[in-house]
């Protein structure tokens, strides 16, 4: 115990009474406001420990009287969001696609919702804004494999393409070269014929013969394709897997047959409709 | 009781601190009430400024249906500033910046002419402190009574007075915070909802925050804000010079100071009778007779105090007066004094800057348009090739209609021959030339626009183009430059 508490002559402060080799320590207590803030923090921490999850145990942790979890918070806020959108979403569910387009407010909501769903589910393959890439169609142009009307787009999104869904879009291009349905020379000839459809090569009788025998059933005699079968138009300037001779040769030799999931198995009806409206609005919708 | 005698004990903080050790806590200032011209000016400024502050949100201004009828409203939710008939959009915040610059130069200008006139008369800290001191005086009495009350041991009477004072302070502080909120929300409806408990959390939070700051700064901190917290006294020295009119003690007339008994002569001594009244009334607790000090806020109350005494002892008034340092220095050296020259390079410069900034703001204000157009080109996909080889770019066009009426616009694209416009919006009537786009009052119309150019005529690479909106009378309302991107050259 310090015994001699005396005032320091220079600063006028109390000393602690401790002395080391003639040096006395000034007593500079913590500011009162600081001390009370510190006590308040301790009280806060104790109350927090009782009310909220805090202490770890061997299995899990203490739950706290309020039973608060961040996961429940998230669930609640998601629920609140769903609720706040319910009026619009219900109307979208019960309104036909054509009628939604006539209702400015509902249409704008659907476009915003579709855009959001598109960014979550679609841009991985189709790119932001539906720009597409090799093997994944550009959704902003006017070429459609399975039809560009709003209803057709909706069906494609709902059931997907070449997947296990019962109603999925089906259409198969044979692997003409790989499965030895055609010789390499025949594939080369028909490749030239396909190029000639868009005026990029001279038609040959040999190529025309192969095309007549093998391709006409799906791609039609004029090469304009058939959207029922997902057979693309071969006469225009848009090529999903590349329009140069080499890419076309590979397409005919090995076939392509890209697929898309049936989004109806994952998304609700309103989201599917919003997606269809959004994709239709990207520029190519008919 | 002779209060004059009590004030003889008044010492300035500087004197008190000099006698104290290195570390010290605040020495509380007990300003004495004073009457006089400058006190009246201060009361007038207080009534005027607080009146403006508390009453302005209640001014109504009829703007028609569907829009706020509050004359001055900063609607953060709606992203609009309403100032009578002027509506400021968020992107026009530079007008506020301009006003702040104007306020800064105005402060410099006033300071170079009249010293810390802002601090002494118009600063919110001074005005609210004055109001709080008035309440304190009405409840606890004047300087000596307050000092006695503070020294007295706790009693029922003391607790009651102190409690009443703090309650009154808190009420004023809450009203202050409340008035602040009313600049951002509709005042009449929010006042009701505050008391019903249905106002938003933000409203209660900011009322609480401003209640706390007003109570602490005007009730407790007072002159410490000016002396320690405020940056303005630190650099005001750069605006002041020897020709600025400030509160001065006429040392050449006042010294040698000393007590004076009735009937004594005035030869061989100064006019200052050392009554210490100037120290007792000072809200920052200084002695003006020590000369210029950073603590002085230039409120002029010591002038009133000294004049009271000068009248009593029968000497000429204005021993402490508004004057320039140049004049006082000249007189101290026995010269005739120096004329005040308000027109000096410094004041002319500040006046010129004020004029320039005002002109810039006014020109910007009168050039502001009621229609704006922004165009954002989609970059994903960057360009779209159609099956027949045509090239298409897509754009998001936003038309800002700042008027209070619905406007129908026509959109045109120039510098791109052979372009076809396509739209995707139910509110667009027609297609191609003569397309009408309707934009609601005080809002932004957003439209997706597709520009298509035939394969043969499509530009190679990027070509600058211009979007133009016209009203139905054919008058151009806004334009925006953009580009059309064709296939790589």
PDB file of C-alpha atoms in Angstrom, chain B residues 155-349:
ATOM      1  CA  UNK B 155     -31.011  20.651  -1.935  1.00  0.00           C
ATOM      2  CA  UNK B 156     -34.555  20.260  -3.151  1.00  0.00           C
ATOM      3  CA  UNK B 157     -34.602  23.810  -4.502  1.00  0.00           C
ATOM      4  CA  UNK B 158     -31.315  23.357  -6.348  1.00  0.00           C
ATOM      5  CA  UNK B 159     -32.374  20.032  -7.809  1.00  0.00           C
ATOM      6  CA  UNK B 160     -35.712  21.503  -8.906  1.00  0.00           C
ATOM      7  CA  UNK B 161     -34.080  24.478 -10.619  1.00  0.00           C
ATOM      8  CA  UNK B 162     -31.438  22.382 -12.316  1.00  0.00           C
ATOM      9  CA  UNK B 163     -34.008  19.805 -13.391  1.00  0.00           C
ATOM     10  CA  UNK B 164     -36.307  22.482 -14.765  1.00  0.00           C
ATOM     11  CA  UNK B 165     -33.429  24.069 -16.677  1.00  0.00           C
ATOM     12  CA  UNK B 166     -32.327  20.815 -18.289  1.00  0.00           C
ATOM     13  CA  UNK B 167     -35.918  19.904 -19.119  1.00  0.00           C
ATOM     14  CA  UNK B 168     -36.398  23.250 -20.844  1.00  0.00           C
ATOM     15  CA  UNK B 169     -33.109  22.822 -22.702  1.00  0.00           C
ATOM     16  CA  UNK B 170     -34.153  19.364 -23.899  1.00  0.00           C
ATOM     17  CA  UNK B 171     -37.509  20.651 -25.109  1.00  0.00           C
ATOM     18  CA  UNK B 172     -35.803  23.386 -27.130  1.00  0.00           C
ATOM     19  CA  UNK B 173     -33.247  20.880 -28.422  1.00  0.00           C
ATOM     20  CA  UNK B 174     -35.983  18.449 -29.476  1.00  0.00           C
ATOM     21  CA  UNK B 175     -37.838  21.236 -31.251  1.00  0.00           C
ATOM     22  CA  UNK B 176     -34.595  22.076 -33.032  1.00  0.00           C
ATOM     23  CA  UNK B 177     -34.071  18.499 -34.165  1.00  0.00           C
ATOM     24  CA  UNK B 178     -37.719  18.288 -35.155  1.00  0.00           C
ATOM     25  CA  UNK B 179     -37.480  21.427 -37.251  1.00  0.00           C
ATOM     26  CA  UNK B 180     -34.438  20.000 -38.998  1.00  0.00           C
ATOM     27  CA  UNK B 181     -36.378  16.895 -39.977  1.00  0.00           C
ATOM     28  CA  UNK B 182     -39.193  19.013 -41.412  1.00  0.00           C
ATOM     29  CA  UNK B 183     -36.909  20.247 -44.164  1.00  0.00           C
ATOM     30  CA  UNK B 184     -36.726  16.663 -45.448  1.00  0.00           C
ATOM     31  CA  UNK B 185     -40.292  15.433 -44.956  1.00  0.00           C
ATOM     32  CA  UNK B 186     -43.739  16.928 -45.179  1.00  0.00           C
ATOM     33  CA  UNK B 187     -43.949  18.984 -41.974  1.00  0.00           C
ATOM     34  CA  UNK B 188     -47.657  18.863 -40.975  1.00  0.00           C
ATOM     35  CA  UNK B 189     -48.188  15.141 -41.557  1.00  0.00           C
ATOM     36  CA  UNK B 190     -44.851  14.213 -39.984  1.00  0.00           C
ATOM     37  CA  UNK B 191     -45.531  16.305 -36.877  1.00  0.00           C
ATOM     38  CA  UNK B 192     -48.693  14.305 -36.301  1.00  0.00           C
ATOM     39  CA  UNK B 193     -47.007  10.981 -37.011  1.00  0.00           C
ATOM     40  CA  UNK B 194     -44.121  11.821 -34.649  1.00  0.00           C
ATOM     41  CA  UNK B 195     -46.535  12.134 -31.735  1.00  0.00           C
ATOM     42  CA  UNK B 196     -48.577   9.130 -32.836  1.00  0.00           C
ATOM     43  CA  UNK B 197     -45.403   7.056 -32.919  1.00  0.00           C
ATOM     44  CA  UNK B 198     -45.865   6.174 -36.581  1.00  0.00           C
ATOM     45  CA  UNK B 199     -43.029   8.213 -38.063  1.00  0.00           C
ATOM     46  CA  UNK B 200     -40.136   6.362 -39.657  1.00  0.00           C
ATOM     47  CA  UNK B 201     -37.088   5.230 -37.705  1.00  0.00           C
ATOM     48  CA  UNK B 202     -34.946   7.747 -39.613  1.00  0.00           C
ATOM     49  CA  UNK B 203     -37.141  10.602 -38.384  1.00  0.00           C
ATOM     50  CA  UNK B 204     -36.788   9.549 -34.733  1.00  0.00           C
ATOM     51  CA  UNK B 205     -33.085   8.883 -35.146  1.00  0.00           C
ATOM     52  CA  UNK B 206     -32.291  12.312 -36.578  1.00  0.00           C
ATOM     53  CA  UNK B 207     -34.523  14.109 -34.091  1.00  0.00           C
ATOM     54  CA  UNK B 208     -32.666  12.231 -31.333  1.00  0.00           C
ATOM     55  CA  UNK B 209     -29.281  12.989 -32.846  1.00  0.00           C
ATOM     56  CA  UNK B 210     -29.934  16.718 -33.267  1.00  0.00           C
ATOM     57  CA  UNK B 211     -31.593  16.924 -29.863  1.00  0.00           C
ATOM     58  CA  UNK B 212     -28.453  15.455 -28.321  1.00  0.00           C
ATOM     59  CA  UNK B 213     -26.035  17.686 -30.246  1.00  0.00           C
ATOM     60  CA  UNK B 214     -28.045  20.856 -29.604  1.00  0.00           C
ATOM     61  CA  UNK B 215     -28.357  20.053 -25.905  1.00  0.00           C
ATOM     62  CA  UNK B 216     -24.688  19.202 -25.502  1.00  0.00           C
ATOM     63  CA  UNK B 217     -23.222  21.962 -27.672  1.00  0.00           C
ATOM     64  CA  UNK B 218     -25.454  24.849 -26.563  1.00  0.00           C
ATOM     65  CA  UNK B 219     -26.041  23.707 -22.970  1.00  0.00           C
ATOM     66  CA  UNK B 220     -22.749  22.181 -21.923  1.00  0.00           C
ATOM     67  CA  UNK B 221     -19.946  22.823 -24.391  1.00  0.00           C
ATOM     68  CA  UNK B 222     -20.719  26.482 -25.250  1.00  0.00           C
ATOM     69  CA  UNK B 223     -17.554  28.572 -25.646  1.00  0.00           C
ATOM     70  CA  UNK B 224     -15.441  25.405 -25.829  1.00  0.00           C
ATOM     71  CA  UNK B 225     -16.936  24.748 -29.266  1.00  0.00           C
ATOM     72  CA  UNK B 226     -15.610  28.106 -30.465  1.00  0.00           C
ATOM     73  CA  UNK B 227     -12.285  27.844 -28.675  1.00  0.00           C
ATOM     74  CA  UNK B 228     -11.363  24.195 -29.251  1.00  0.00           C
ATOM     75  CA  UNK B 229     -13.676  22.535 -31.777  1.00  0.00           C
ATOM     76  CA  UNK B 230     -14.387  25.061 -34.486  1.00  0.00           C
ATOM     77  CA  UNK B 231     -11.788  25.356 -37.281  1.00  0.00           C
ATOM     78  CA  UNK B 232     -12.947  28.834 -38.302  1.00  0.00           C
ATOM     79  CA  UNK B 233     -11.110  30.817 -35.582  1.00  0.00           C
ATOM     80  CA  UNK B 234      -7.950  28.994 -36.616  1.00  0.00           C
ATOM     81  CA  UNK B 235      -7.849  30.410 -40.124  1.00  0.00           C
ATOM     82  CA  UNK B 236      -9.853  33.588 -39.714  1.00  0.00           C
ATOM     83  CA  UNK B 237      -6.518  35.331 -39.114  1.00  0.00           C
ATOM     84  CA  UNK B 238      -5.886  34.940 -42.829  1.00  0.00           C
ATOM     85  CA  UNK B 239      -8.987  37.026 -43.629  1.00  0.00           C
ATOM     86  CA  UNK B 240      -8.496  39.697 -40.980  1.00  0.00           C
ATOM     87  CA  UNK B 241      -6.115  42.609 -41.318  1.00  0.00           C
ATOM     88  CA  UNK B 242      -5.480  45.881 -39.475  1.00  0.00           C
ATOM     89  CA  UNK B 243      -8.314  47.517 -41.449  1.00  0.00           C
ATOM     90  CA  UNK B 244     -10.999  45.049 -40.331  1.00  0.00           C
ATOM     91  CA  UNK B 245     -13.518  46.475 -37.896  1.00  0.00           C
ATOM     92  CA  UNK B 246     -13.333  44.445 -34.704  1.00  0.00           C
ATOM     93  CA  UNK B 247     -14.077  44.857 -31.002  1.00  0.00           C
ATOM     94  CA  UNK B 248     -11.225  46.915 -29.558  1.00  0.00           C
ATOM     95  CA  UNK B 249     -10.366  48.295 -26.140  1.00  0.00           C
ATOM     96  CA  UNK B 250      -9.051  51.888 -26.503  1.00  0.00           C
ATOM     97  CA  UNK B 251      -5.962  51.333 -24.447  1.00  0.00           C
ATOM     98  CA  UNK B 252      -4.660  54.888 -25.006  1.00  0.00           C
ATOM     99  CA  UNK B 253      -7.842  56.217 -23.373  1.00  0.00           C
ATOM    100  CA  UNK B 254      -8.398  53.554 -20.735  1.00  0.00           C
ATOM    101  CA  UNK B 255      -4.968  53.237 -19.126  1.00  0.00           C
ATOM    102  CA  UNK B 256      -3.801  53.673 -16.415  1.00  0.00           C
ATOM    103  CA  UNK B 257      -6.874  51.888 -15.225  1.00  0.00           C
ATOM    104  CA  UNK B 258      -7.849  51.930 -11.575  1.00  0.00           C
ATOM    105  CA  UNK B 259     -10.707  52.243  -9.147  1.00  0.00           C
ATOM    106  CA  UNK B 260     -12.386  55.602  -9.136  1.00  0.00           C
ATOM    107  CA  UNK B 261     -14.306  57.130  -6.271  1.00  0.00           C
ATOM    108  CA  UNK B 262     -17.049  59.638  -6.903  1.00  0.00           C
ATOM    109  CA  UNK B 263     -15.662  63.178  -6.688  1.00  0.00           C
ATOM    110  CA  UNK B 264     -12.103  62.242  -7.625  1.00  0.00           C
ATOM    111  CA  UNK B 265     -10.579  63.918 -10.635  1.00  0.00           C
ATOM    112  CA  UNK B 266      -9.647  62.155 -13.931  1.00  0.00           C
ATOM    113  CA  UNK B 267      -6.240  63.766 -14.455  1.00  0.00           C
ATOM    114  CA  UNK B 268      -3.242  61.499 -14.761  1.00  0.00           C
ATOM    115  CA  UNK B 269      -5.270  58.318 -15.164  1.00  0.00           C
ATOM    116  CA  UNK B 270      -7.287  56.442 -17.756  1.00  0.00           C
ATOM    117  CA  UNK B 271     -11.019  56.134 -18.125  1.00  0.00           C
ATOM    118  CA  UNK B 272     -11.114  52.425 -17.221  1.00  0.00           C
ATOM    119  CA  UNK B 273     -12.365  52.110 -13.674  1.00  0.00           C
ATOM    120  CA  UNK B 274     -11.521  48.400 -13.599  1.00  0.00           C
ATOM    121  CA  UNK B 275     -15.130  47.381 -12.855  1.00  0.00           C
ATOM    122  CA  UNK B 276     -14.529  44.075 -14.645  1.00  0.00           C
ATOM    123  CA  UNK B 277     -18.028  44.202 -16.109  1.00  0.00           C
ATOM    124  CA  UNK B 278     -16.584  43.541 -19.583  1.00  0.00           C
ATOM    125  CA  UNK B 279     -15.088  40.301 -18.274  1.00  0.00           C
ATOM    126  CA  UNK B 280     -18.238  39.293 -16.431  1.00  0.00           C
ATOM    127  CA  UNK B 281     -20.508  39.593 -19.485  1.00  0.00           C
ATOM    128  CA  UNK B 282     -18.143  37.862 -21.898  1.00  0.00           C
ATOM    129  CA  UNK B 283     -19.663  34.587 -23.136  1.00  0.00           C
ATOM    130  CA  UNK B 284     -16.192  33.126 -23.749  1.00  0.00           C
ATOM    131  CA  UNK B 285     -14.762  34.366 -20.437  1.00  0.00           C
ATOM    132  CA  UNK B 286     -11.971  36.590 -21.775  1.00  0.00           C
ATOM    133  CA  UNK B 287     -10.778  40.112 -20.943  1.00  0.00           C
ATOM    134  CA  UNK B 288     -10.971  42.312 -24.063  1.00  0.00           C
ATOM    135  CA  UNK B 289      -8.424  44.630 -22.464  1.00  0.00           C
ATOM    136  CA  UNK B 290      -5.777  41.936 -23.085  1.00  0.00           C
ATOM    137  CA  UNK B 291      -6.043  42.747 -26.808  1.00  0.00           C
ATOM    138  CA  UNK B 292      -6.936  40.471 -29.711  1.00  0.00           C
ATOM    139  CA  UNK B 293      -7.490  36.844 -28.720  1.00  0.00           C
ATOM    140  CA  UNK B 294      -8.598  33.729 -30.588  1.00  0.00           C
ATOM    141  CA  UNK B 295     -11.355  33.194 -28.028  1.00  0.00           C
ATOM    142  CA  UNK B 296     -13.074  36.507 -28.887  1.00  0.00           C
ATOM    143  CA  UNK B 297     -16.163  35.861 -31.016  1.00  0.00           C
ATOM    144  CA  UNK B 298     -16.794  39.549 -31.661  1.00  0.00           C
ATOM    145  CA  UNK B 299     -20.252  39.691 -30.134  1.00  0.00           C
ATOM    146  CA  UNK B 300     -19.873  43.257 -28.800  1.00  0.00           C
ATOM    147  CA  UNK B 301     -21.434  42.553 -25.388  1.00  0.00           C
ATOM    148  CA  UNK B 302     -18.399  44.068 -23.618  1.00  0.00           C
ATOM    149  CA  UNK B 303     -19.125  47.302 -25.511  1.00  0.00           C
ATOM    150  CA  UNK B 304     -22.591  47.393 -23.950  1.00  0.00           C
ATOM    151  CA  UNK B 305     -21.165  46.549 -20.536  1.00  0.00           C
ATOM    152  CA  UNK B 306     -18.473  49.252 -20.671  1.00  0.00           C
ATOM    153  CA  UNK B 307     -20.942  51.864 -21.898  1.00  0.00           C
ATOM    154  CA  UNK B 308     -23.145  51.161 -18.856  1.00  0.00           C
ATOM    155  CA  UNK B 309     -20.191  51.934 -16.616  1.00  0.00           C
ATOM    156  CA  UNK B 310     -19.006  54.950 -18.604  1.00  0.00           C
ATOM    157  CA  UNK B 311     -22.478  56.490 -18.310  1.00  0.00           C
ATOM    158  CA  UNK B 312     -22.448  55.870 -14.546  1.00  0.00           C
ATOM    159  CA  UNK B 313     -19.033  57.440 -13.998  1.00  0.00           C
ATOM    160  CA  UNK B 314     -19.780  60.263 -16.417  1.00  0.00           C
ATOM    161  CA  UNK B 315     -17.054  59.618 -19.002  1.00  0.00           C
ATOM    162  CA  UNK B 316     -17.473  59.462 -22.796  1.00  0.00           C
ATOM    163  CA  UNK B 317     -18.874  56.211 -24.126  1.00  0.00           C
ATOM    164  CA  UNK B 318     -17.171  53.705 -26.392  1.00  0.00           C
ATOM    165  CA  UNK B 319     -14.053  53.026 -24.353  1.00  0.00           C
ATOM    166  CA  UNK B 320     -14.535  49.576 -25.850  1.00  0.00           C
ATOM    167  CA  UNK B 321     -15.749  50.018 -29.417  1.00  0.00           C
ATOM    168  CA  UNK B 322     -15.872  48.649 -32.948  1.00  0.00           C
ATOM    169  CA  UNK B 323     -12.738  49.973 -34.604  1.00  0.00           C
ATOM    170  CA  UNK B 324      -9.803  48.988 -36.771  1.00  0.00           C
ATOM    171  CA  UNK B 325      -6.486  47.922 -35.306  1.00  0.00           C
ATOM    172  CA  UNK B 326      -4.757  50.473 -37.571  1.00  0.00           C
ATOM    173  CA  UNK B 327      -6.751  53.331 -36.073  1.00  0.00           C
ATOM    174  CA  UNK B 328      -6.150  52.155 -32.507  1.00  0.00           C
ATOM    175  CA  UNK B 329      -2.418  51.701 -33.057  1.00  0.00           C
ATOM    176  CA  UNK B 330      -2.134  55.199 -34.552  1.00  0.00           C
ATOM    177  CA  UNK B 331      -4.000  56.731 -31.640  1.00  0.00           C
ATOM    178  CA  UNK B 332      -1.897  54.831 -29.166  1.00  0.00           C
ATOM    179  CA  UNK B 333       1.148  56.446 -30.710  1.00  0.00           C
ATOM    180  CA  UNK B 334      -0.455  59.870 -30.344  1.00  0.00           C
ATOM    181  CA  UNK B 335      -1.323  60.292 -34.022  1.00  0.00           C
ATOM    182  CA  UNK B 336      -4.696  61.530 -35.225  1.00  0.00           C
ATOM    183  CA  UNK B 337      -5.934  58.140 -36.284  1.00  0.00           C
ATOM    184  CA  UNK B 338      -6.391  56.349 -39.574  1.00  0.00           C
ATOM    185  CA  UNK B 339      -9.509  56.450 -41.740  1.00  0.00           C
ATOM    186  CA  UNK B 340     -11.282  53.156 -42.249  1.00  0.00           C
ATOM    187  CA  UNK B 341     -10.740  51.944 -45.814  1.00  0.00           C
ATOM    188  CA  UNK B 342     -13.325  49.304 -46.603  1.00  0.00           C
ATOM    189  CA  UNK B 343     -12.146  49.191 -50.233  1.00  0.00           C
ATOM    190  CA  UNK B 344      -8.884  47.303 -50.046  1.00  0.00           C
ATOM    191  CA  UNK B 345      -7.373  44.667 -52.380  1.00  0.00           C
ATOM    192  CA  UNK B 346      -8.547  41.963 -49.979  1.00  0.00           C
ATOM    193  CA  UNK B 347     -12.174  43.046 -49.769  1.00  0.00           C
ATOM    194  CA  UNK B 348     -12.279  43.853 -53.495  1.00  0.00           C
ATOM    195  CA  UNK B 349     -10.959  40.384 -54.283  1.00  0.00           C
TER     196      UNK B 349
END
